[in-house]
Short mmCIF file of C-alpha atoms in Angstrom, two decimals:
data_model
loop_
_atom_site.label_atom_id
_atom_site.label_comp_id
_atom_site.label_asym_id
_atom_site.label_seq_id
_atom_site.Cartn_x
_atom_site.Cartn_y
_atom_site.Cartn_z
CA MET T 12 0.00 0.00 0.00
CA LYS T 13 2.86 2.43 0.62
CA LYS T 14 6.61 2.78 0.81
CA LEU T 15 8.02 4.59 3.79
CA VAL T 16 10.40 7.42 3.10
CA ILE T 17 13.78 6.75 4.72
CA ALA T 18 14.92 9.44 7.15
CA LEU T 19 18.25 11.13 6.59
CA ALA T 20 21.02 9.95 8.87
CA SER T 21 21.48 13.44 10.25
CA ILE T 22 18.51 15.73 10.86
CA ALA T 23 18.74 19.34 11.96
CA LEU T 24 16.10 21.07 14.01
CA VAL T 25 13.12 21.87 11.82
CA SER T 26 13.12 25.55 12.75
CA CYS T 27 16.79 25.87 11.79
CA GLY T 28 16.63 24.08 8.43
CA PRO T 29 16.20 25.51 4.95
CA GLU T 30 12.84 26.90 3.91
CA LEU T 31 10.63 24.11 2.64
CA PRO T 32 8.76 24.32 -0.66
CA GLN T 33 5.10 25.06 -0.06
CA MET T 34 2.50 22.65 -1.37
CA LYS T 35 -0.92 23.83 -2.47
CA PRO T 36 -4.15 22.17 -1.35
CA ASP T 37 -6.35 20.44 -3.87
CA LEU T 38 -9.25 22.46 -2.51
CA ILE T 39 -10.19 24.84 0.28
CA THR T 40 -13.51 24.55 2.07
CA GLU T 41 -16.11 27.23 2.40
CA SER T 42 -15.58 29.41 5.46
CA THR T 43 -16.96 28.96 8.94
CA LEU T 44 -18.22 31.90 10.97
CA HIS T 45 -15.63 32.01 13.72
CA ASP T 46 -12.56 29.85 14.37
CA THR T 47 -11.82 26.47 12.80
CA ASP T 48 -9.97 23.93 14.94
CA ASP T 49 -10.22 20.15 14.40
CA PRO T 50 -11.49 17.94 11.53
CA ALA T 51 -12.75 14.36 11.30
CA ILE T 52 -13.45 12.27 8.20
CA TRP T 53 -16.51 10.03 7.96
CA VAL T 54 -16.29 7.56 5.08
CA ASN T 55 -19.60 6.53 3.56
CA LYS T 56 -18.84 2.87 2.90
CA GLU T 57 -21.87 2.46 0.64
CA ASN T 58 -20.79 5.37 -1.57
CA THR T 59 -17.41 6.90 -0.74
CA GLN T 60 -18.13 9.93 -2.93
CA GLU T 61 -20.76 10.93 -0.36
CA SER T 62 -18.29 10.90 2.52
CA ILE T 63 -18.30 13.88 4.90
CA VAL T 64 -15.56 15.94 6.51
CA PHE T 65 -16.65 17.42 9.84
CA GLY T 66 -14.86 20.41 11.36
CA THR T 67 -15.24 22.32 14.60
CA ASP T 68 -15.91 26.06 14.68
CA LYS T 69 -14.51 26.83 18.13
CA ASP T 70 -16.55 29.70 19.52
CA THR T 71 -19.13 30.43 22.20
CA GLU T 72 -21.64 30.42 19.34
CA GLY T 73 -19.87 27.58 17.59
CA ALA T 74 -20.78 24.66 15.36
CA ILE T 75 -19.73 21.35 13.92
CA TYR T 76 -19.62 22.01 10.18
CA ALA T 77 -20.22 19.24 7.66
CA PHE T 78 -18.43 19.54 4.30
CA ASP T 79 -18.77 17.42 1.18
CA LEU T 80 -15.70 16.33 -0.79
CA GLU T 81 -15.88 19.56 -2.80
CA GLY T 82 -15.52 21.58 0.40
CA LYS T 83 -19.11 22.83 0.34
CA VAL T 84 -21.05 23.15 3.59
CA ILE T 85 -23.80 20.53 4.02
CA GLU T 86 -26.20 22.62 6.06
CA LYS T 87 -28.59 19.79 6.96
CA LYS T 88 -25.69 17.88 8.54
CA THR T 89 -24.17 20.89 10.32
CA LEU T 90 -24.76 21.23 14.08
CA ARG T 91 -25.11 24.82 15.28
CA GLY T 92 -25.78 26.50 18.63
CA LEU T 93 -22.86 24.78 20.37
CA LYS T 94 -20.77 26.29 23.17
CA ARG T 95 -17.15 26.12 21.99
CA PRO T 96 -16.94 22.68 20.39
CA ASN T 97 -13.26 21.77 20.47
CA ASN T 98 -12.17 18.42 19.02
CA VAL T 99 -14.13 15.92 16.96
CA ASP T 100 -13.79 12.26 15.96
CA VAL T 101 -15.82 9.45 14.34
CA GLU T 102 -16.18 5.69 14.83
CA TYR T 103 -17.96 2.96 12.90
CA ASN T 104 -20.46 0.26 13.89
CA VAL T 105 -20.89 1.31 17.51
CA LYS T 106 -23.39 -0.83 19.41
CA ILE T 107 -26.54 0.94 20.63
CA ASN T 108 -28.26 -2.23 21.83
CA ASP T 109 -28.07 -5.97 21.16
CA SER T 110 -29.42 -5.62 17.63
CA VAL T 111 -28.50 -2.10 16.47
CA THR T 112 -25.18 -0.52 15.57
CA THR T 113 -24.44 2.87 14.01
CA ASP T 114 -21.53 5.06 12.99
CA VAL T 115 -21.05 7.95 15.41
CA LEU T 116 -19.73 11.50 15.61
CA MET T 117 -18.27 12.55 18.96
CA PHE T 118 -16.95 15.92 20.11
CA THR T 119 -16.22 17.94 23.22
CA GLU T 120 -18.37 20.98 24.03
CA ARG T 121 -16.00 22.87 26.27
CA GLU T 122 -18.16 25.60 27.78
CA ARG T 123 -20.90 23.11 28.68
CA GLU T 124 -18.25 20.78 30.17
CA GLN T 125 -19.49 17.78 28.27
CA ILE T 126 -19.12 15.17 25.53
CA ARG T 127 -21.64 15.07 22.69
CA LEU T 128 -22.46 12.00 20.59
CA PHE T 129 -24.53 11.79 17.39
CA SER T 130 -25.37 8.98 14.98
CA LEU T 131 -24.11 9.10 11.40
CA PRO T 132 -25.19 9.99 8.85
CA ASP T 133 -28.61 10.98 10.24
CA MET T 134 -27.19 13.26 12.97
CA LYS T 135 -29.49 12.06 15.76
CA PRO T 136 -28.30 12.67 19.35
CA LEU T 137 -27.34 9.54 21.29
CA ASP T 138 -26.23 11.21 24.53
CA GLN T 139 -29.47 12.51 26.11
CA GLY T 140 -28.22 16.06 25.69
CA GLY T 141 -24.60 15.56 26.70
CA PHE T 142 -22.39 13.75 29.21
CA LYS T 143 -20.64 15.87 31.83
CA VAL T 144 -16.91 15.21 32.39
CA PHE T 145 -14.15 16.37 34.76
CA GLN T 146 -16.54 17.55 37.44
CA GLU T 147 -14.33 16.59 40.39
CA LYS T 148 -12.48 19.94 40.48
CA ARG T 149 -14.28 22.99 39.14
CA GLU T 150 -11.42 25.47 39.11
CA ASN T 151 -8.26 26.31 37.16
CA GLU T 152 -9.94 25.02 33.96
CA TRP T 153 -9.67 21.39 35.11
CA ASN T 154 -13.34 20.88 34.20
CA LEU T 155 -13.14 22.07 30.56
CA PRO T 156 -12.87 19.20 28.03
CA MET T 157 -10.79 19.80 24.89
CA GLY T 158 -9.22 16.85 23.08
CA ILE T 159 -11.09 13.67 22.25
CA SER T 160 -10.49 10.45 20.34
CA ILE T 161 -12.70 7.39 19.97
CA PHE T 162 -11.76 3.80 19.13
CA LYS T 163 -13.10 0.28 19.05
CA SER T 164 -11.09 -2.38 20.82
CA PRO T 165 -9.98 -5.33 18.64
CA LYS T 166 -9.76 -7.28 21.89
CA ASN T 167 -13.39 -7.11 23.05
CA ASP T 168 -15.23 -5.00 20.41
CA LYS T 169 -16.09 -2.40 23.03
CA THR T 170 -15.93 1.29 22.09
CA TYR T 171 -13.93 3.76 24.16
CA ALA T 172 -13.41 7.52 24.22
CA VAL T 173 -10.25 9.19 25.53
CA VAL T 174 -10.79 12.79 26.66
CA GLY T 175 -8.39 15.56 27.65
CA ARG T 176 -8.94 18.96 29.23
CA LYS T 177 -7.76 22.56 29.28
CA ASN T 178 -5.77 22.09 32.47
CA GLY T 179 -5.25 19.33 34.96
CA PRO T 180 -3.00 17.28 37.25
CA LYS T 181 0.55 16.21 36.38
CA THR T 182 -0.64 12.56 36.38
CA ASN T 183 -3.99 11.05 35.38
CA TYR T 184 -4.66 14.01 33.10
CA LEU T 185 -6.76 11.95 30.66
CA HIS T 186 -9.97 10.06 31.28
CA GLN T 187 -11.04 7.00 29.31
CA PHE T 188 -14.72 6.12 29.02
CA GLU T 189 -16.45 2.99 27.80
CA LEU T 190 -19.48 3.69 25.58
CA VAL T 191 -22.18 1.47 27.06
CA PRO T 192 -25.23 0.50 24.94
CA ALA T 193 -28.44 1.63 26.63
CA GLY T 194 -31.29 0.79 24.25
CA ASP T 195 -31.85 3.97 22.26
CA HIS T 196 -28.82 5.93 23.52
CA ILE T 197 -25.29 5.57 24.84
CA GLU T 198 -24.12 5.88 28.43
CA PHE T 199 -20.55 6.64 29.47
CA LYS T 200 -18.61 4.67 32.07
CA LEU T 201 -15.28 5.92 33.41
CA VAL T 202 -12.82 3.02 33.16
CA ARG T 203 -9.40 4.66 33.40
CA GLU T 204 -7.50 7.77 34.50
CA PHE T 205 -3.96 8.05 33.13
CA GLY T 206 -1.43 10.21 31.34
CA ASN T 207 1.43 12.50 32.31
CA PHE T 208 1.23 16.26 31.86
CA SER T 209 4.12 18.71 32.05
CA GLY T 210 2.00 21.66 33.14
CA GLU T 211 3.71 23.83 30.53
CA LYS T 212 0.63 24.61 28.44
CA GLU T 213 -2.19 22.16 27.66
CA ILE T 214 -3.09 18.86 26.00
CA GLU T 215 -5.52 19.07 23.11
CA ALA T 216 -4.57 16.68 20.29
CA ILE T 217 -5.31 12.99 20.94
CA ALA T 218 -5.15 10.22 18.33
CA ILE T 219 -5.51 6.46 18.68
CA ASP T 220 -3.95 3.75 16.54
CA GLU T 221 -6.79 1.26 16.89
CA GLU T 222 -5.04 -1.56 15.03
CA LEU T 223 -1.71 -1.39 16.88
CA GLY T 224 -3.30 -0.40 20.18
CA TYR T 225 -1.62 2.91 21.04
CA ILE T 226 -2.78 6.32 22.24
CA TYR T 227 -0.80 9.40 21.20
CA TYR T 228 -1.31 12.87 22.62
CA ALA T 229 0.49 16.18 22.37
CA ASP T 230 1.87 17.76 25.54
CA GLU T 231 2.13 20.95 23.54
CA LYS T 232 5.54 22.35 24.50
CA ILE T 233 7.14 19.04 25.45
CA CYS T 234 6.62 15.98 23.22
CA VAL T 235 4.19 13.48 21.78
CA ARG T 236 3.34 11.03 24.57
CA LYS T 237 2.48 7.38 23.89
CA TYR T 238 0.45 4.89 25.96
CA LYS T 239 -1.29 1.58 25.41
CA ALA T 240 -4.93 1.99 24.42
CA GLU T 241 -6.63 -0.87 26.25
CA PRO T 242 -7.87 0.29 29.67
CA ASP T 243 -6.41 -2.80 31.38
CA ALA T 244 -3.01 -2.67 29.61
CA GLY T 245 -1.28 -0.55 32.23
CA ASN T 246 -0.64 3.17 32.63
CA GLU T 247 3.10 3.24 32.03
CA GLU T 248 4.22 5.87 29.52
CA LEU T 249 5.85 4.10 26.57
CA SER T 250 7.66 7.10 25.11
CA CYS T 251 7.83 10.88 24.90
CA PHE T 252 9.15 11.65 21.44
CA GLY T 253 9.65 14.33 18.79
CA ALA T 254 10.56 17.28 21.01
CA GLU T 255 13.63 18.31 19.03
CA THR T 256 11.71 18.45 15.74
CA PHE T 257 9.20 21.12 16.82
CA ASN T 258 9.45 24.88 17.20
CA ARG T 259 6.99 25.35 20.07
CA ASP T 260 3.39 24.07 20.14
CA ILE T 261 2.86 20.44 19.16
CA GLU T 262 -0.71 20.36 17.89
CA GLY T 263 -2.92 18.15 15.71
CA ILE T 264 -2.14 14.43 15.33
CA ALA T 265 -3.33 12.20 12.47
CA ILE T 266 -2.45 8.53 11.95
CA ALA T 267 -2.07 7.32 8.36
CA THR T 268 -2.56 3.55 8.47
CA TYR T 269 -1.48 1.03 5.84
CA GLU T 270 -1.05 -2.75 5.70
CA ASN T 271 1.37 -4.60 7.96
CA GLY T 272 1.44 -1.80 10.52
CA GLU T 273 3.10 0.64 8.15
CA GLY T 274 2.15 4.29 8.09
CA TYR T 275 2.78 7.71 9.54
CA ILE T 276 2.11 9.68 12.69
CA ILE T 277 1.52 13.18 11.26
CA VAL T 278 1.81 16.06 13.73
CA SER T 279 1.30 19.80 13.25
CA ASP T 280 4.19 22.09 14.18
CA GLN T 281 1.95 25.09 14.77
CA GLN T 282 4.37 28.01 14.86
CA GLU T 283 6.45 26.64 11.95
CA HIS T 284 3.26 26.18 9.88
CA THR T 285 4.49 22.71 8.91
CA PHE T 286 3.79 19.02 9.59
CA ASN T 287 6.27 16.50 10.97
CA PHE T 288 5.99 12.88 9.83
CA PHE T 289 7.03 10.01 12.12
CA ASP T 290 7.21 6.30 11.35
CA ARG T 291 4.09 4.55 12.62
CA LYS T 292 6.01 1.48 13.85
CA THR T 293 9.12 3.05 15.35
CA ASN T 294 7.98 6.66 15.92
CA GLU T 295 11.27 7.84 14.39
CA PHE T 296 11.21 11.23 12.70
CA LEU T 297 11.11 10.95 8.89
CA PHE T 298 10.50 14.31 7.22
CA THR T 299 8.68 17.64 7.36
CA LYS T 300 6.20 19.07 4.85
CA ASN T 301 4.98 22.63 4.33
CA LEU T 302 1.40 22.29 3.14
CA GLY T 303 0.58 26.00 3.07
CA THR T 304 -1.62 26.13 6.16
CA THR T 305 -1.13 28.69 8.93
CA GLU T 306 -1.22 27.99 12.69
CA THR T 307 -2.75 24.53 12.22
CA ASP T 308 -4.48 23.02 15.24
CA GLY T 309 -6.20 19.84 14.07
CA CYS T 310 -5.65 17.48 11.16
CA GLU T 311 -7.00 14.13 9.98
CA VAL T 312 -6.19 11.54 7.33
CA PHE T 313 -7.83 8.66 5.44
CA THR T 314 -5.66 6.38 3.32
CA GLY T 315 -8.22 4.70 1.05
CA TYR T 316 -10.17 5.61 -2.09
CA LEU T 317 -12.83 8.32 -1.90
CA ASN T 318 -13.33 9.63 -5.45
CA GLU T 319 -11.37 10.57 -8.57
CA GLN T 320 -9.91 13.66 -6.88
CA PHE T 321 -8.80 11.68 -3.82
CA PRO T 322 -8.11 8.17 -5.16
CA ASN T 323 -5.27 7.38 -2.74
CA GLY T 324 -6.49 9.06 0.40
CA LEU T 325 -7.35 12.44 1.88
CA PHE T 326 -5.44 14.65 4.31
CA VAL T 327 -7.42 17.47 5.96
CA ALA T 328 -5.80 20.30 7.89
CA MET T 329 -7.26 23.28 9.72
CA ASN T 330 -6.13 26.66 8.41
CA ASP T 331 -6.18 29.87 10.41
CA ASN T 332 -8.57 31.62 8.05
CA LYS T 333 -11.87 30.00 9.06
CA ASN T 334 -11.44 27.08 6.66
CA PHE T 335 -9.91 23.65 6.10
CA TYR T 336 -7.49 22.49 3.38
CA PHE T 337 -7.98 19.18 1.53
CA TYR T 338 -5.03 17.32 -0.05
CA ASP T 339 -4.71 14.25 -2.23
CA LEU T 340 -2.65 12.14 0.18
CA SER T 341 -0.51 10.63 -2.59
CA LYS T 342 0.90 14.10 -3.32
CA ILE T 343 2.22 14.31 0.24
CA VAL T 344 3.54 10.78 0.79
CA GLU T 345 4.74 7.95 -1.41
CA THR T 346 2.13 5.25 -1.96
CA LYS T 347 2.01 1.97 -3.84
#
C-alpha cells in the first residue's frame, strides 16, 4: 500500500533548516463563521463519494460544520448553537443495543463541560443532551474538556473515548470512558484515569492507533506522549518523542494507516506552519512538509479511495482563516 520514506542519517532542528517548498491544497472549504480547529473524516462505505468531513468552529456560538468532498457546507448535517466545540472524531459500527449498531460523531463541548455523541449519517443525538466530564475539580480550567479520540477495541469489540482537558493534574490528566449500549442511547462509564502532563501549556490533540493499540497525545511544549490503548493494559508511559523536531506548540495528530502496521504519525508544528511525519512502527522522525496552512491546530487523514480527486487518500488540515485544506494524500507521501 505504501513505501516509507527513509529518514536522513542526520537531521537538523526543523526551525533551523532551509525553507521548505510550499505545497498547495487540492481544494479549500467554504468558510466557517468564527474559528476552525479540528477535523474528522466520515467515510460513507456504501458510496465513498458521499463521505463527509466534519470540522469544529470553536466559539461560544460555535458549530460542527459538515463539508462534502468539494468543500461545500452541508447545512442539513451541520450542528449549530454549540458552546465552543473543540475536538471531533468518528467511529464505525458502535453498538446501541443488542441488535442495532451505528456510525457515530463525537466531540467535546467545552463551555458546557461535556461530551456530545450523534449517529451518522442521520445526525441524531445519542447522549441525552450531553455527558458531563471532569466535574471533580471545578477550578483552574480542570473541568473544561478539549481533546477527544474514539476507538473500538480489537480485543473485546467495546468502544472507548479518551478525553483531555484545558488544564489538569501532572498525572492522570486523561480520562477514558467505555461507551455502554443503553437501548436507544449511549451511556458513558469511566474506566481509566492516566497520562502524564508537564504543566507547561495544555493537552488538546489525541489520536488512537486502533489496530496497533496505542494512544498518542500532544503535551504541547514538550513531546508526543504514547500509551497503550486498552484500559487494562497498564498506565506506564511508553515514550515521549519528537521534542527536538518542533518549534513550540505540538498540535494536531493524524495517523495514516497502511497494511502490515506501516504508516505515519503526522503532527502539526503550529508556529512553523508545517507538519512532521514520524514512522508509525518506530515513531522515528522521517520528514517535514509545508502544506501551506497557517497555525494549524487539528488534522486528519484517510488512506483509502474516496473519489477521482482523492483516489489514494485524503489529508485534511485546519487553516487559520476559518477554513480547512484538503489534499490528495498521494501528493504528500509515497504510496504503492
